[in-house]
Amino acid sequence: MFDDSWLEDQRALRDADAGLRRLAEAGARLRREFGGAEEPLLQMSVLERPRAVIAVGSEARFIRAMLEPACPVPFVAWPAHGLPGWVGALDLVVVMASDLVTPALLATVHEAVRRGAQLLIACPPASIIADHAVSSSTILLPTSTADPLAAAIVTLAALHRLQLGPEVDPWQVADAMDQVATDCSPYVNVAENPAKDLAMGLAEAHPLVWGGSVLAARASRRVAEALRAASGRAALAADADELITVLESAAPRDPFADPFEDAVSADRRPVLLILDDGNPEPPIRHAHARLRTAAERNDIRVCVVQHASGSDVERYATVLQTGMYAAVYLAVGLGRYLQS
């Protein structure tokens, strides 16, 4: 059972310090990575525009979500071992390897170098993958924090220098992350803390997480993963039509149910969690309204994480970080840190 008093309990919060501290330092990690990449970023403006861009590694799909609407050349987020057969010296291979290096990723880097492709790689400078990436066509963005999102944002700034994607200001994104850390701090009480309030809304439920835009949808999948890990329960991130099917099939609420005696996992009702990054496109607003209507019709709680100001990346980082804080507080309220 969820105990909301633990959200203000110093011992319980102290046990969750590692997770909370990691979230709180997100802005500082981004500033560190961006500051360390100052020299290689200057090299980007002298490169010629590639024929195509291929992104691999962690956060490659985030890079795709940012570049696809604006990239003037074909873009591929490549999930498989190696590279497409057509990749050659006219193409740019973007490798995200700031945190996890697999044999498949090493093989992909080796293949890019062998074919003479331009290579933009974000990784620690003293690492085996950096050794494999050495060539006259390689630009290395040095990383030191093992934070894939920070490395991806710096990579987006580099790709903007090549006129391949939108402008990204890592300093402003870091400030947005700092604001989330302030708002969701463990020292802010439940009444004023959006992440603690969200954790209480998800306390005894199966979360259904929706984000309408491409970036919000990616954030919804990340938040759902964190909620599953925090609670050991099902948490589903899906498109609006799929979630509406689940909402419409939910069993009616029992007004006489005792939350202490009847808290059986199979009987938990869903809660709809909407990550709203303020995207104004009519199809997204229409889907938003349909989900709310379906939830209200079936007496299902709706929780909203909303941020509508700033750049696309600032809004993405804000809704994502708020959801991740809520996952930590959900684990705190369930006593999962006390049990470990």
Short mmCIF file of C-alpha atoms in Angstrom, two decimals:
data_model
loop_
_atom_site.label_atom_id
_atom_site.label_comp_id
_atom_site.label_asym_id
_atom_site.label_seq_id
_atom_site.Cartn_x
_atom_site.Cartn_y
_atom_site.Cartn_z
CA MET A 1 0.00 0.00 0.00
CA PHE A 2 1.06 3.55 -0.74
CA ASP A 3 1.81 5.66 2.34
CA ASP A 4 1.81 9.35 1.46
CA SER A 5 3.46 10.24 4.78
CA TRP A 6 6.69 8.74 3.45
CA LEU A 7 6.84 11.53 0.87
CA GLU A 8 7.67 13.89 3.76
CA ASP A 9 9.65 11.34 5.80
CA GLN A 10 13.33 12.26 5.85
CA ARG A 11 14.51 8.68 6.28
CA ALA A 12 12.45 7.42 3.36
CA LEU A 13 13.60 10.29 1.15
CA ARG A 14 17.20 9.78 2.25
CA ASP A 15 17.01 6.18 1.06
CA ALA A 16 15.94 7.49 -2.36
CA ASP A 17 18.75 10.06 -2.43
CA ALA A 18 20.69 8.46 -5.29
CA GLY A 19 17.74 8.58 -7.68
CA LEU A 20 16.67 12.07 -6.63
CA ARG A 21 20.21 13.41 -6.83
CA ARG A 22 20.68 11.96 -10.32
CA LEU A 23 17.58 13.83 -11.49
CA ALA A 24 18.53 17.04 -9.70
CA GLU A 25 21.96 17.11 -11.38
CA ALA A 26 20.60 16.72 -14.92
CA GLY A 27 21.06 20.42 -15.75
CA ALA A 28 24.60 20.46 -14.37
CA ARG A 29 25.51 17.39 -16.43
CA LEU A 30 24.21 19.04 -19.59
CA ARG A 31 26.26 22.19 -18.95
CA ARG A 32 29.34 20.07 -18.32
CA GLU A 33 28.93 18.11 -21.55
CA PHE A 34 28.23 21.23 -23.62
CA GLY A 35 31.19 23.09 -22.14
CA GLY A 36 33.49 20.15 -22.86
CA ALA A 37 32.41 20.02 -26.51
CA GLU A 38 33.21 23.65 -27.32
CA GLU A 39 36.21 22.90 -29.56
CA PRO A 40 34.67 20.10 -31.68
CA LEU A 41 31.48 22.16 -32.09
CA LEU A 42 33.54 24.86 -33.78
CA GLN A 43 34.64 22.29 -36.38
CA MET A 44 31.06 21.54 -37.42
CA SER A 45 30.50 24.76 -39.33
CA VAL A 46 33.29 24.01 -41.84
CA LEU A 47 31.95 20.58 -42.82
CA GLU A 48 29.97 20.08 -46.00
CA ARG A 49 26.35 19.01 -45.81
CA PRO A 50 26.14 15.20 -46.07
CA ARG A 51 24.04 13.26 -48.55
CA ALA A 52 22.18 11.48 -45.69
CA VAL A 53 22.32 11.10 -41.91
CA ILE A 54 22.26 7.77 -40.04
CA ALA A 55 21.96 7.80 -36.22
CA VAL A 56 22.75 4.80 -34.02
CA GLY A 57 23.06 4.13 -30.31
CA SER A 58 21.20 5.40 -27.26
CA GLU A 59 18.81 8.32 -27.89
CA ALA A 60 19.03 7.85 -31.68
CA ARG A 61 15.23 7.96 -31.83
CA PHE A 62 15.23 11.23 -29.89
CA ILE A 63 17.63 12.64 -32.47
CA ARG A 64 15.28 11.40 -35.20
CA ALA A 65 12.26 13.01 -33.54
CA MET A 66 14.05 16.36 -33.58
CA LEU A 67 15.62 16.16 -37.04
CA GLU A 68 13.00 14.51 -39.22
CA PRO A 69 10.63 17.52 -39.48
CA ALA A 70 13.43 19.88 -40.53
CA CYS A 71 16.36 17.84 -41.89
CA PRO A 72 17.02 18.77 -45.55
CA VAL A 73 18.58 15.38 -46.32
CA PRO A 74 17.30 11.81 -45.72
CA PHE A 75 17.55 10.71 -42.09
CA VAL A 76 17.55 7.16 -40.68
CA ALA A 77 17.63 5.98 -37.06
CA TRP A 78 19.30 2.62 -37.61
CA PRO A 79 18.53 -0.04 -34.97
CA ALA A 80 20.39 -2.98 -36.51
CA HIS A 81 23.97 -4.25 -36.43
CA GLY A 82 26.23 -2.53 -38.96
CA LEU A 83 25.05 0.08 -41.46
CA PRO A 84 22.78 0.18 -44.52
CA GLY A 85 24.56 -0.98 -47.64
CA TRP A 86 24.35 2.43 -49.33
CA VAL A 87 26.26 4.34 -46.63
CA GLY A 88 29.54 5.78 -47.91
CA ALA A 89 31.90 8.74 -47.86
CA LEU A 90 29.14 11.25 -48.64
CA ASP A 91 27.07 10.33 -45.58
CA LEU A 92 27.17 11.29 -41.90
CA VAL A 93 26.96 8.59 -39.23
CA VAL A 94 25.94 9.90 -35.79
CA VAL A 95 26.83 7.56 -32.92
CA MET A 96 25.49 7.99 -29.39
CA ALA A 97 27.76 6.05 -27.03
CA SER A 98 28.02 8.16 -23.89
CA ASP A 99 26.83 5.45 -21.52
CA LEU A 100 26.62 1.94 -22.98
CA VAL A 101 28.86 0.37 -25.59
CA THR A 102 27.84 -2.94 -27.11
CA PRO A 103 29.76 -5.15 -29.55
CA ALA A 104 27.18 -4.22 -32.20
CA LEU A 105 27.85 -0.50 -31.68
CA LEU A 106 31.59 -1.07 -31.90
CA ALA A 107 31.06 -2.96 -35.15
CA THR A 108 28.95 -0.11 -36.51
CA VAL A 109 31.66 2.45 -35.73
CA HIS A 110 34.30 0.24 -37.31
CA GLU A 111 32.13 -0.10 -40.42
CA ALA A 112 31.61 3.67 -40.68
CA VAL A 113 35.36 4.27 -40.50
CA ARG A 114 36.07 1.48 -43.03
CA ARG A 115 33.67 3.02 -45.54
CA GLY A 116 35.10 6.51 -45.08
CA ALA A 117 31.84 8.04 -43.86
CA GLN A 118 31.81 11.25 -41.86
CA LEU A 119 31.47 10.22 -38.22
CA LEU A 120 30.08 12.34 -35.38
CA ILE A 121 30.38 10.37 -32.15
CA ALA A 122 29.47 11.31 -28.57
CA CYS A 123 31.50 9.16 -26.18
CA PRO A 124 34.17 9.34 -23.48
CA PRO A 125 37.50 10.29 -25.12
CA ALA A 126 39.34 7.54 -23.22
CA SER A 127 37.25 4.55 -24.25
CA ILE A 128 37.46 1.58 -26.56
CA ILE A 129 34.82 3.00 -28.89
CA ALA A 130 36.75 6.28 -29.20
CA ASP A 131 39.78 4.22 -30.24
CA HIS A 132 37.70 2.48 -32.92
CA ALA A 133 36.39 5.84 -34.18
CA VAL A 134 39.76 7.42 -34.99
CA SER A 135 39.90 8.70 -38.58
CA SER A 136 40.38 11.92 -40.51
CA SER A 137 36.59 12.11 -40.99
CA THR A 138 35.68 11.78 -37.31
CA ILE A 139 34.55 14.50 -34.94
CA LEU A 140 34.35 13.34 -31.32
CA LEU A 141 32.07 15.09 -28.83
CA PRO A 142 33.71 14.19 -25.51
CA THR A 143 31.36 13.02 -22.76
CA SER A 144 32.08 12.42 -19.10
CA THR A 145 28.76 12.05 -17.26
CA ALA A 146 27.26 8.87 -18.79
CA ASP A 147 24.05 10.83 -19.39
CA PRO A 148 22.54 9.87 -22.78
CA LEU A 149 20.08 12.78 -22.85
CA ALA A 150 22.77 15.37 -22.15
CA ALA A 151 24.96 13.88 -24.89
CA ALA A 152 22.02 13.84 -27.31
CA ILE A 153 21.23 17.53 -26.69
CA VAL A 154 24.87 18.48 -27.35
CA THR A 155 24.75 16.35 -30.51
CA LEU A 156 21.63 18.24 -31.65
CA ALA A 157 23.51 21.50 -31.15
CA ALA A 158 26.30 20.10 -33.33
CA LEU A 159 23.88 19.01 -36.05
CA HIS A 160 22.35 22.49 -36.08
CA ARG A 161 25.81 23.84 -36.93
CA LEU A 162 25.59 21.67 -40.06
CA GLN A 163 22.15 23.14 -40.81
CA LEU A 164 20.61 19.69 -40.43
CA GLY A 165 18.23 20.42 -37.57
CA PRO A 166 16.58 23.13 -35.48
CA GLU A 167 18.49 25.41 -33.18
CA VAL A 168 18.99 23.98 -29.70
CA ASP A 169 20.29 26.03 -26.77
CA PRO A 170 21.70 23.59 -24.17
CA TRP A 171 22.01 26.38 -21.60
CA GLN A 172 18.28 27.09 -21.72
CA VAL A 173 17.46 23.37 -21.58
CA ALA A 174 19.71 23.05 -18.53
CA ASP A 175 17.87 25.95 -16.90
CA ALA A 176 14.55 24.19 -17.59
CA MET A 177 15.91 21.04 -15.94
CA ASP A 178 17.03 23.07 -12.94
CA GLN A 179 13.53 24.53 -12.62
CA VAL A 180 12.04 21.02 -12.52
CA ALA A 181 14.58 20.07 -9.84
CA THR A 182 13.48 23.11 -7.80
CA ASP A 183 9.76 22.45 -8.22
CA CYS A 184 10.04 18.71 -7.53
CA SER A 185 12.63 18.86 -4.75
CA PRO A 186 12.13 16.44 -1.85
CA TYR A 187 12.11 19.51 0.40
CA VAL A 188 8.96 20.86 -1.30
CA ASN A 189 5.83 19.50 0.34
CA VAL A 190 3.10 17.52 -1.38
CA ALA A 191 0.76 20.50 -1.71
CA GLU A 192 3.26 22.41 -3.86
CA ASN A 193 5.27 19.60 -5.47
CA PRO A 194 3.87 18.45 -8.87
CA ALA A 195 5.85 15.20 -8.85
CA LYS A 196 4.73 14.18 -5.35
CA ASP A 197 1.16 15.08 -6.25
CA LEU A 198 1.42 12.95 -9.38
CA ALA A 199 2.83 10.03 -7.40
CA MET A 200 -0.19 10.18 -5.12
CA GLY A 201 -2.48 10.17 -8.15
CA LEU A 202 -0.79 7.01 -9.42
CA ALA A 203 -0.50 5.39 -5.99
CA GLU A 204 -2.89 2.47 -6.37
CA ALA A 205 -3.42 2.41 -10.11
CA HIS A 206 -2.23 1.05 -13.43
CA PRO A 207 -0.96 4.11 -15.31
CA LEU A 208 -1.92 4.65 -18.95
CA VAL A 209 0.55 7.22 -20.29
CA TRP A 210 -0.05 9.34 -23.40
CA GLY A 211 1.93 12.04 -25.15
CA GLY A 212 0.46 13.51 -28.30
CA SER A 213 3.46 14.97 -30.12
CA VAL A 214 6.38 12.86 -31.30
CA LEU A 215 8.55 14.11 -28.44
CA ALA A 216 5.82 13.77 -25.81
CA ALA A 217 5.15 10.23 -27.03
CA ARG A 218 8.82 9.41 -26.53
CA ALA A 219 8.67 10.93 -23.05
CA SER A 220 5.57 8.82 -22.31
CA ARG A 221 7.47 5.62 -23.08
CA ARG A 222 10.37 6.65 -20.87
CA VAL A 223 8.04 7.60 -18.00
CA ALA A 224 6.07 4.35 -18.33
CA GLU A 225 9.33 2.39 -18.09
CA ALA A 226 10.26 4.32 -14.94
CA LEU A 227 6.82 3.76 -13.38
CA ARG A 228 7.04 0.02 -14.03
CA ALA A 229 10.47 -0.13 -12.41
CA ALA A 230 9.32 2.00 -9.46
CA SER A 231 6.15 0.09 -8.67
CA GLY A 232 6.54 -3.40 -10.11
CA ARG A 233 3.15 -2.88 -11.76
CA ALA A 234 1.93 -2.61 -15.31
CA ALA A 235 2.24 0.82 -16.95
CA LEU A 236 1.29 1.28 -20.58
CA ALA A 237 2.37 4.00 -23.00
CA ALA A 238 0.46 3.91 -26.28
CA ASP A 239 -1.39 5.89 -28.93
CA ALA A 240 -4.75 7.49 -28.17
CA ASP A 241 -6.85 4.87 -29.99
CA GLU A 242 -5.18 2.02 -28.09
CA LEU A 243 -5.60 3.75 -24.74
CA ILE A 244 -9.23 4.60 -25.41
CA THR A 245 -9.90 0.87 -25.90
CA VAL A 246 -8.44 0.21 -22.45
CA LEU A 247 -10.35 3.10 -20.88
CA GLU A 248 -13.65 1.93 -22.37
CA SER A 249 -13.13 -1.62 -21.09
CA ALA A 250 -12.35 -0.61 -17.49
CA ALA A 251 -14.66 -2.14 -14.90
CA PRO A 252 -17.03 0.29 -13.15
CA ARG A 253 -15.73 1.79 -9.94
CA ASP A 254 -17.06 0.15 -6.78
CA PRO A 255 -18.11 3.01 -4.44
CA PHE A 256 -18.11 0.63 -1.46
CA ALA A 257 -14.58 -0.78 -2.02
CA ASP A 258 -12.26 -0.56 0.97
CA PRO A 259 -8.87 0.69 -0.28
CA PHE A 260 -7.10 -1.27 2.47
CA GLU A 261 -8.97 -4.58 2.30
CA ASP A 262 -9.58 -4.64 -1.47
CA ALA A 263 -6.20 -3.45 -2.77
CA VAL A 264 -5.63 -6.43 -5.02
CA SER A 265 -3.38 -5.84 -8.02
CA ALA A 266 -5.85 -7.35 -10.48
CA ASP A 267 -8.58 -4.95 -9.31
CA ARG A 268 -6.57 -1.75 -9.60
CA ARG A 269 -8.18 0.70 -11.93
CA PRO A 270 -6.29 2.59 -14.62
CA VAL A 271 -5.29 6.22 -14.31
CA LEU A 272 -4.75 8.28 -17.45
CA LEU A 273 -1.51 10.26 -17.34
CA ILE A 274 -1.24 12.88 -20.10
CA LEU A 275 2.13 14.43 -20.91
CA ASP A 276 1.21 17.68 -22.62
CA ASP A 277 4.09 19.61 -24.17
CA GLY A 278 1.79 22.30 -25.53
CA ASN A 279 1.87 21.18 -29.16
CA PRO A 280 -1.03 23.09 -30.78
CA GLU A 281 -1.61 20.86 -33.82
CA PRO A 282 -5.35 20.13 -34.21
CA PRO A 283 -5.00 16.30 -34.44
CA ILE A 284 -3.10 16.27 -31.12
CA ARG A 285 -5.63 18.52 -29.36
CA HIS A 286 -8.46 16.38 -30.77
CA ALA A 287 -6.87 13.18 -29.46
CA HIS A 288 -6.33 14.90 -26.10
CA ALA A 289 -10.03 15.78 -25.89
CA ARG A 290 -11.10 12.25 -26.91
CA LEU A 291 -8.96 10.70 -24.18
CA ARG A 292 -10.32 13.03 -21.52
CA THR A 293 -13.89 12.36 -22.63
CA ALA A 294 -13.36 8.60 -22.53
CA ALA A 295 -11.79 8.82 -19.08
CA GLU A 296 -14.58 10.99 -17.67
CA ARG A 297 -17.23 8.75 -19.20
CA ASN A 298 -15.72 5.75 -17.41
CA ASP A 299 -14.99 7.55 -14.12
CA ILE A 300 -11.21 7.27 -14.52
CA ARG A 301 -8.83 9.75 -12.92
CA VAL A 302 -6.85 11.99 -15.26
CA CYS A 303 -3.43 13.35 -14.26
CA VAL A 304 -1.70 15.93 -16.46
CA VAL A 305 1.94 17.01 -16.68
CA GLN A 306 1.94 20.16 -18.78
CA HIS A 307 4.59 22.57 -20.01
CA ALA A 308 3.86 24.84 -22.95
CA SER A 309 6.70 27.39 -22.98
CA GLY A 310 10.20 27.27 -24.38
CA SER A 311 11.71 25.27 -27.21
CA ASP A 312 10.71 21.74 -28.18
CA VAL A 313 13.65 20.29 -26.25
CA GLU A 314 12.93 22.41 -23.17
CA ARG A 315 9.32 21.21 -23.11
CA TYR A 316 10.38 17.61 -23.66
CA ALA A 317 12.94 17.76 -20.87
CA THR A 318 10.44 19.35 -18.49
CA VAL A 319 7.62 16.83 -18.89
CA LEU A 320 10.11 13.94 -18.94
CA GLN A 321 11.96 15.02 -15.79
CA THR A 322 8.71 15.67 -13.92
CA GLY A 323 7.49 12.18 -14.77
CA MET A 324 10.80 10.66 -13.69
CA TYR A 325 10.63 12.47 -10.35
CA ALA A 326 7.09 11.14 -9.89
CA ALA A 327 8.37 7.59 -10.46
CA VAL A 328 10.92 8.01 -7.67
CA TYR A 329 8.28 9.38 -5.29
CA LEU A 330 5.95 6.52 -6.22
CA ALA A 331 8.65 4.06 -5.15
CA VAL A 332 9.16 6.05 -1.93
CA GLY A 333 5.44 5.97 -1.11
CA LEU A 334 5.30 2.24 -1.77
CA GLY A 335 8.23 1.68 0.58
CA ARG A 336 10.31 0.03 -2.11
CA TYR A 337 13.47 1.87 -1.07
CA LEU A 338 12.89 0.93 2.59
CA GLN A 339 12.54 -2.72 1.54
CA SER A 340 15.79 -2.77 -0.45
#
